[in-house]
Amino acid sequence: MPATIRDVARLAGVSPSTVSRALSMPEMVNSATRARVAAAVEQLGYQPNRAARGLITGRTGNIGLVVPDLANPFFASVAKGVQARARRYDVAVFVADTDEDAAAEVGLVRALAKQVDGLILCSPRASDADLSAIATETNVVLVNRTAEGVPGISYDNEEGMQQAVAHLVALGHRRIAWVGGPVTSWSTQHRSIGLSNALYDHGAELARVGSFAPTYEGGMAAADQAVATGATAVVTYNDLVAIGLLARLHARGISVPGDLSVVGIDDIAMSRMARPALTTVRLPKQEAGRIAVELLLAVLDDPDTAVATRDTLHGELIVRDSTGPAPKP
C-alpha cells in the first residue's frame, strides 16, 4: 500500500495538518519541522494526494482568478504570475473571464467561489459595495483595485502619470489629450485624476477625449477625436488603445512623433513591436500576480491579520520612439 499523509505524520512526529502545511506552504512551518517531514516523505516515498489533503485541511487546493478580458496581454501576464506562484505551493488555479461585463461579474464571482478556497479579482468592474459584500462571503484579494476592508495590490497611478507628463512637458508639449478606458474601470478614474494633477503641476492643459473600449479597436475609434482636440501629445488608458491609435494615425498620414506624440500604459510585449515603438509606463504585471497568491494564502491562514494588507507597486516610464519634441506652431 502506498504511504499516506498520516504515515508521514506518524514518522515525523507531527500532525497530518502540519505535514500538509510543510508540503504546500513551507514558509509557514519552522525549519526543524520541515526537515523531519522531508525526511519522512523521502523514507516512505510519499506522493501527496490532493483529495486526501483536502479532507484533512478542509481546503480544495484550488484558487480562482477572475479577469475582465484574457485577450488583453496585461491580464495574461498577471495570470502567468499567479500560475507560477500557485504552482510553487501545489495550488491549482481556475481562471474566469468576465468579457468586460460588469453586470455579470458579481454572479460569476459568486459561482466560482463555491469551487475554490479563495479568489483573486484582477481589475474588477464591480462597485466597492459589491466587492465588500463578496469579501464577507469568501476569501478575496484584489489586483489593480482597492476597496474598503479588502486586501489587495494596486499601482501608484499618480506617480506613473507624473513621469509621463514630466517627459512630455520636457519635450515642449503643453496641450495633452487623455483617452480613457471603461467608465467602470478603477484604473480609468485614478489614471485620469493622476494625469489631471500632473498637468496642473506642470502648468499644461488637458483635453479629455472620452471613454473607449480598452482594445485595439477602441484606440482606432479614439484617434480622430484625439487629433481634433489640437493636442500635440496623447496619453491612452493602456497600450492596446495606444497601438490602435497609432494604426489610425498612420492611415491618416499623421506622423508619430512628428505631428503627435503617443504614450501608453502597461508595457505589454506588443508595445515594443509597434511602429513606432511605443513609449509607455511599465507596470509590474507578473509581480502583482505572484504577490496576490502570497496574500491570498496568508488570508486563508489568518484572515484577521491579513484582511487590511495592501501593497502598492510602482510603474516606470519606458521611453521609445512614439514620443518626440512638440511640433512648432
Coordinates of C-alpha atoms in Angstrom, one line a residue:
M1 CA 0.0 0.0 0.0
P2 CA 1.3 3.5 -0.8
A3 CA 2.2 5.7 2.1
T4 CA -0.4 8.1 3.4
I5 CA -0.1 11.6 4.9
R6 CA -0.9 10.0 8.3
D7 CA 2.1 7.6 7.9
V8 CA 4.3 10.6 7.2
A9 CA 2.9 12.5 10.2
R10 CA 3.4 9.5 12.5
L11 CA 7.0 9.0 11.4
A12 CA 7.8 12.8 11.6
G13 CA 6.1 13.1 15.0
V14 CA 3.7 15.8 13.9
S15 CA 0.0 16.2 12.9
P16 CA -1.3 15.5 9.4
S17 CA -2.2 19.1 9.0
T18 CA 1.4 20.1 9.8
V19 CA 2.6 17.7 7.1
S20 CA 0.1 19.4 4.7
R21 CA 1.4 22.9 5.5
A22 CA 5.0 21.8 5.3
L23 CA 4.4 20.5 1.7
S24 CA 2.1 23.2 0.4
M25 CA 3.2 26.3 2.3
P26 CA 6.7 25.5 3.7
E27 CA 7.3 29.1 4.9
M28 CA 4.5 28.6 7.4
V29 CA 6.4 25.8 9.2
N30 CA 9.7 26.1 11.1
S31 CA 12.8 24.7 9.6
A32 CA 13.3 21.8 12.1
T33 CA 9.8 20.5 11.5
R34 CA 10.2 20.9 7.7
A35 CA 13.3 18.8 7.9
R36 CA 11.6 16.0 9.8
V37 CA 8.7 16.0 7.4
A38 CA 11.0 16.0 4.3
A39 CA 13.0 13.0 5.8
A40 CA 9.8 11.1 6.4
V41 CA 8.5 11.8 2.9
E42 CA 11.7 10.6 1.4
Q43 CA 11.9 7.5 3.6
L44 CA 8.3 6.4 2.9
G45 CA 8.2 7.5 -0.8
Y46 CA 5.1 9.5 -0.1
Q47 CA 3.3 11.2 -3.0
P48 CA 0.8 13.9 -1.9
N49 CA -2.8 13.3 -2.8
R50 CA -4.8 16.5 -3.4
A51 CA -8.1 14.9 -2.4
A52 CA -6.8 13.4 0.8
R53 CA -5.1 16.6 1.8
G54 CA -8.3 18.4 1.3
L55 CA -10.1 16.1 3.7
I56 CA -7.5 16.9 6.3
T57 CA -7.2 20.6 5.8
G58 CA -10.8 21.4 4.8
R59 CA -9.5 23.1 1.6
T60 CA -9.9 22.3 -2.1
G61 CA -6.4 23.2 -3.0
N62 CA -7.8 25.4 -5.7
I63 CA -8.0 29.2 -6.1
G64 CA -9.8 31.3 -8.6
L65 CA -8.6 34.2 -10.8
V66 CA -11.2 36.5 -12.4
V67 CA -10.2 38.9 -15.1
P68 CA -12.1 41.3 -17.5
D69 CA -10.5 40.0 -20.7
L70 CA -7.9 37.3 -21.2
A71 CA -7.3 38.6 -24.7
N72 CA -5.7 41.6 -23.2
P73 CA -2.0 40.8 -22.7
F74 CA -2.0 42.8 -19.4
F75 CA -4.3 40.2 -17.8
A76 CA -2.5 37.3 -19.4
S77 CA 0.7 38.5 -17.8
V78 CA -0.9 38.8 -14.3
A79 CA -2.3 35.2 -14.9
K80 CA 1.2 33.9 -15.6
G81 CA 2.4 35.4 -12.3
V82 CA -0.5 33.9 -10.4
Q83 CA 0.0 30.4 -12.0
A84 CA 3.8 30.4 -11.4
R85 CA 3.5 31.2 -7.7
A86 CA 0.4 28.9 -7.2
R87 CA 2.4 26.0 -8.7
R88 CA 5.1 26.5 -6.1
Y89 CA 2.5 25.8 -3.4
D90 CA 0.9 23.0 -5.3
V91 CA -2.3 25.0 -5.7
A92 CA -4.5 24.8 -8.8
V93 CA -5.8 27.9 -10.5
F94 CA -9.3 28.3 -12.1
V95 CA -9.4 31.2 -14.5
A96 CA -12.7 33.0 -15.4
D97 CA -13.1 35.8 -18.0
T98 CA -16.0 38.3 -17.5
D99 CA -15.6 39.7 -21.0
E100 CA -15.7 43.2 -19.6
D101 CA -19.3 42.6 -18.5
A102 CA -19.7 44.4 -15.2
A103 CA -23.3 43.3 -14.8
A104 CA -22.4 39.6 -15.0
E105 CA -19.2 39.8 -12.9
V106 CA -20.7 39.5 -9.4
G107 CA -22.7 36.4 -10.3
L108 CA -19.7 34.8 -12.0
V109 CA -17.5 35.5 -8.9
R110 CA -20.1 34.0 -6.5
A111 CA -20.5 30.9 -8.7
L112 CA -16.7 30.3 -8.8
A113 CA -16.3 31.0 -5.1
K114 CA -18.2 27.7 -4.4
Q115 CA -15.5 25.7 -6.1
V116 CA -12.3 27.3 -4.6
D117 CA -10.7 28.3 -1.3
G118 CA -10.4 31.9 -2.4
L119 CA -10.4 34.4 -5.3
I120 CA -8.1 36.8 -6.9
L121 CA -10.1 39.5 -8.7
C122 CA -7.9 41.4 -11.2
S123 CA -9.3 44.9 -12.2
P124 CA -12.8 44.0 -11.2
R125 CA -15.5 46.3 -12.6
A126 CA -17.9 45.7 -9.7
S127 CA -18.8 48.6 -7.3
D128 CA -17.0 49.0 -4.0
A129 CA -20.2 47.9 -2.2
D130 CA -20.4 44.7 -4.2
L131 CA -16.7 43.9 -3.6
S132 CA -17.0 44.5 0.1
A133 CA -20.1 42.2 0.2
I134 CA -18.3 39.5 -1.7
A135 CA -15.3 39.7 0.7
T136 CA -17.7 38.9 3.6
E137 CA -18.8 35.7 1.8
T138 CA -15.5 34.3 0.6
N139 CA -11.7 35.0 0.7
V140 CA -10.8 37.7 -1.8
V141 CA -7.7 39.5 -2.8
L142 CA -7.8 42.4 -5.3
V143 CA -5.3 43.3 -8.0
N144 CA -5.3 46.7 -9.7
R145 CA -8.1 47.9 -7.4
T146 CA -8.8 49.0 -3.9
A147 CA -11.9 48.6 -1.8
E148 CA -12.5 49.2 1.9
G149 CA -11.7 46.3 4.1
V150 CA -10.5 44.1 1.2
P151 CA -6.8 43.1 0.9
G152 CA -5.1 43.7 -2.4
I153 CA -2.4 45.1 -4.7
S154 CA -2.7 48.3 -6.6
Y155 CA -0.5 50.5 -8.8
D156 CA 0.6 54.1 -8.0
N157 CA -1.2 55.6 -10.9
E158 CA -0.4 59.2 -9.9
E159 CA 3.3 58.5 -9.9
G160 CA 3.1 56.9 -13.4
M161 CA 1.2 59.9 -14.8
Q162 CA 3.7 62.3 -13.2
Q163 CA 6.5 60.5 -15.1
A164 CA 4.6 60.6 -18.4
V165 CA 3.7 64.2 -18.1
A166 CA 7.2 65.3 -17.0
H167 CA 8.6 63.6 -20.1
L168 CA 6.1 65.2 -22.5
V169 CA 6.5 68.7 -20.9
A170 CA 10.2 68.4 -21.2
L171 CA 9.7 67.8 -24.9
G172 CA 7.7 71.1 -25.2
H173 CA 4.2 69.7 -25.1
R174 CA 1.6 72.0 -23.4
R175 CA -1.7 70.5 -24.5
I176 CA -2.1 66.8 -23.9
A177 CA -5.1 64.6 -24.7
W178 CA -6.4 61.8 -22.5
V179 CA -8.1 58.7 -24.0
G180 CA -9.9 57.0 -21.1
G181 CA -11.0 53.4 -20.8
P182 CA -14.2 51.8 -19.5
V183 CA -16.2 54.1 -17.2
T184 CA -16.5 51.2 -14.7
S185 CA -12.7 50.8 -14.5
W186 CA -11.0 51.9 -11.3
S187 CA -7.8 52.4 -13.3
T188 CA -9.6 54.9 -15.7
Q189 CA -10.7 57.0 -12.7
H190 CA -7.3 57.0 -11.0
R191 CA -5.2 57.4 -14.1
S192 CA -7.4 60.3 -15.2
I193 CA -7.0 62.0 -11.8
G194 CA -3.3 61.4 -11.8
L195 CA -2.9 62.8 -15.2
S196 CA -5.0 65.9 -14.4
N197 CA -3.0 66.6 -11.3
A198 CA 0.3 66.2 -13.1
L199 CA -0.7 68.5 -15.9
Y200 CA -1.8 71.1 -13.3
D201 CA 1.5 70.8 -11.5
H202 CA 3.4 71.5 -14.8
G203 CA 1.1 74.2 -16.0
A204 CA -0.1 72.2 -19.0
E205 CA -3.6 71.8 -20.5
L206 CA -5.7 68.6 -20.5
A207 CA -8.0 67.7 -23.4
R208 CA -10.4 64.8 -22.5
V209 CA -11.3 62.7 -25.4
G210 CA -13.8 60.3 -23.7
S211 CA -14.1 56.6 -22.6
F212 CA -13.3 53.8 -25.1
A213 CA -13.1 50.1 -25.1
P214 CA -9.7 49.0 -23.7
T215 CA -8.8 47.4 -27.0
Y216 CA -7.0 48.0 -30.3
E217 CA -10.4 48.8 -31.9
G218 CA -11.0 51.3 -29.1
G219 CA -7.8 53.1 -30.0
M220 CA -8.8 53.2 -33.6
A221 CA -12.1 54.8 -32.7
A222 CA -10.5 57.4 -30.4
A223 CA -7.8 58.6 -32.8
D224 CA -9.8 61.1 -34.9
Q225 CA -11.2 62.7 -31.8
A226 CA -7.8 62.9 -30.2
V227 CA -6.5 64.7 -33.3
A228 CA -9.5 67.1 -33.3
T229 CA -8.5 68.3 -29.8
G230 CA -5.5 70.1 -31.2
A231 CA -3.3 68.4 -28.6
T232 CA 0.3 67.7 -29.5
A233 CA 0.5 64.5 -27.4
V234 CA -1.9 61.8 -26.3
V235 CA -1.8 59.6 -23.2
T236 CA -4.0 56.5 -23.5
Y237 CA -5.7 54.2 -21.0
N238 CA -3.5 51.2 -22.0
D239 CA -1.0 50.0 -24.6
L240 CA -3.7 48.3 -26.7
V241 CA -5.6 51.5 -27.1
A242 CA -2.3 53.3 -28.0
I243 CA -1.4 50.7 -30.6
G244 CA -4.9 51.1 -32.2
L245 CA -4.5 54.8 -32.2
L246 CA -1.1 54.5 -33.9
A247 CA -2.6 52.5 -36.7
R248 CA -5.3 55.0 -37.4
L249 CA -2.9 57.9 -37.3
H250 CA -0.7 56.1 -39.8
A251 CA -3.7 55.5 -42.1
R252 CA -4.4 59.3 -42.0
G253 CA -0.8 60.1 -42.8
I254 CA -0.2 61.8 -39.4
S255 CA 3.4 61.4 -38.3
V256 CA 4.2 60.0 -34.9
P257 CA 6.0 61.6 -33.1
G258 CA 6.5 64.4 -35.7
D259 CA 2.9 65.6 -35.6
L260 CA 1.6 63.9 -32.4
S261 CA 3.4 62.0 -29.6
V262 CA 1.7 59.0 -28.1
V263 CA 2.2 57.4 -24.6
G264 CA 0.6 54.1 -23.4
I265 CA 0.4 52.3 -20.1
D266 CA 1.3 48.7 -19.2
D267 CA 4.3 47.9 -21.4
I268 CA 2.9 44.7 -23.0
A269 CA 5.1 42.9 -25.4
M270 CA 3.4 44.4 -28.5
S271 CA 4.4 47.9 -27.4
R272 CA 8.0 47.1 -28.3
M273 CA 6.9 45.8 -31.7
A274 CA 4.6 48.7 -32.6
R275 CA 5.8 51.1 -35.3
P276 CA 7.0 53.4 -34.0
A277 CA 7.9 51.5 -30.8
L278 CA 5.6 52.8 -28.0
T279 CA 6.6 55.0 -25.1
T280 CA 4.8 53.6 -22.1
V281 CA 4.5 53.3 -18.3
R282 CA 5.7 49.8 -17.5
L283 CA 3.6 48.1 -14.7
P284 CA 5.0 45.0 -12.9
K285 CA 2.3 42.6 -14.0
Q286 CA 3.6 39.2 -13.1
E287 CA 4.9 40.5 -9.8
A288 CA 1.4 41.6 -9.0
G289 CA 0.1 38.1 -9.7
R290 CA 2.8 36.5 -7.5
I291 CA 2.1 38.8 -4.6
A292 CA -1.6 38.2 -4.9
V293 CA -1.2 34.5 -4.4
E294 CA 1.0 35.0 -1.4
L295 CA -1.5 37.4 0.1
L296 CA -4.5 35.1 -0.6
L297 CA -2.7 32.2 1.1
A298 CA -2.0 34.4 4.1
V299 CA -5.7 35.4 4.2
L300 CA -6.6 31.7 4.1
D301 CA -4.4 31.0 7.1
D302 CA -5.2 34.1 9.2
P303 CA -8.0 36.3 7.8
D304 CA -7.9 38.7 10.8
T305 CA -4.3 39.8 10.3
A306 CA -4.2 39.8 6.5
V307 CA -7.5 41.5 5.7
A308 CA -6.1 45.0 5.9
T309 CA -2.9 44.2 4.0
R310 CA -2.4 46.4 0.8
D311 CA 0.7 46.6 -1.4
T312 CA 1.3 49.4 -3.8
L313 CA 3.5 48.7 -6.9
H314 CA 5.3 51.4 -8.9
G315 CA 5.4 52.0 -12.6
E316 CA 8.4 53.0 -14.7
L317 CA 8.3 55.2 -17.8
I318 CA 9.9 53.5 -20.8
V319 CA 10.8 56.0 -23.5
R320 CA 10.7 54.7 -27.0
D321 CA 10.1 56.2 -30.5
S322 CA 6.5 57.3 -30.2
T323 CA 7.3 60.5 -28.3
G324 CA 9.4 63.4 -29.5
P325 CA 9.6 67.2 -29.4
A326 CA 6.3 69.1 -29.8
P327 CA 5.7 70.3 -33.4
K328 CA 6.5 74.0 -33.9
P329 CA 3.3 76.2 -34.4

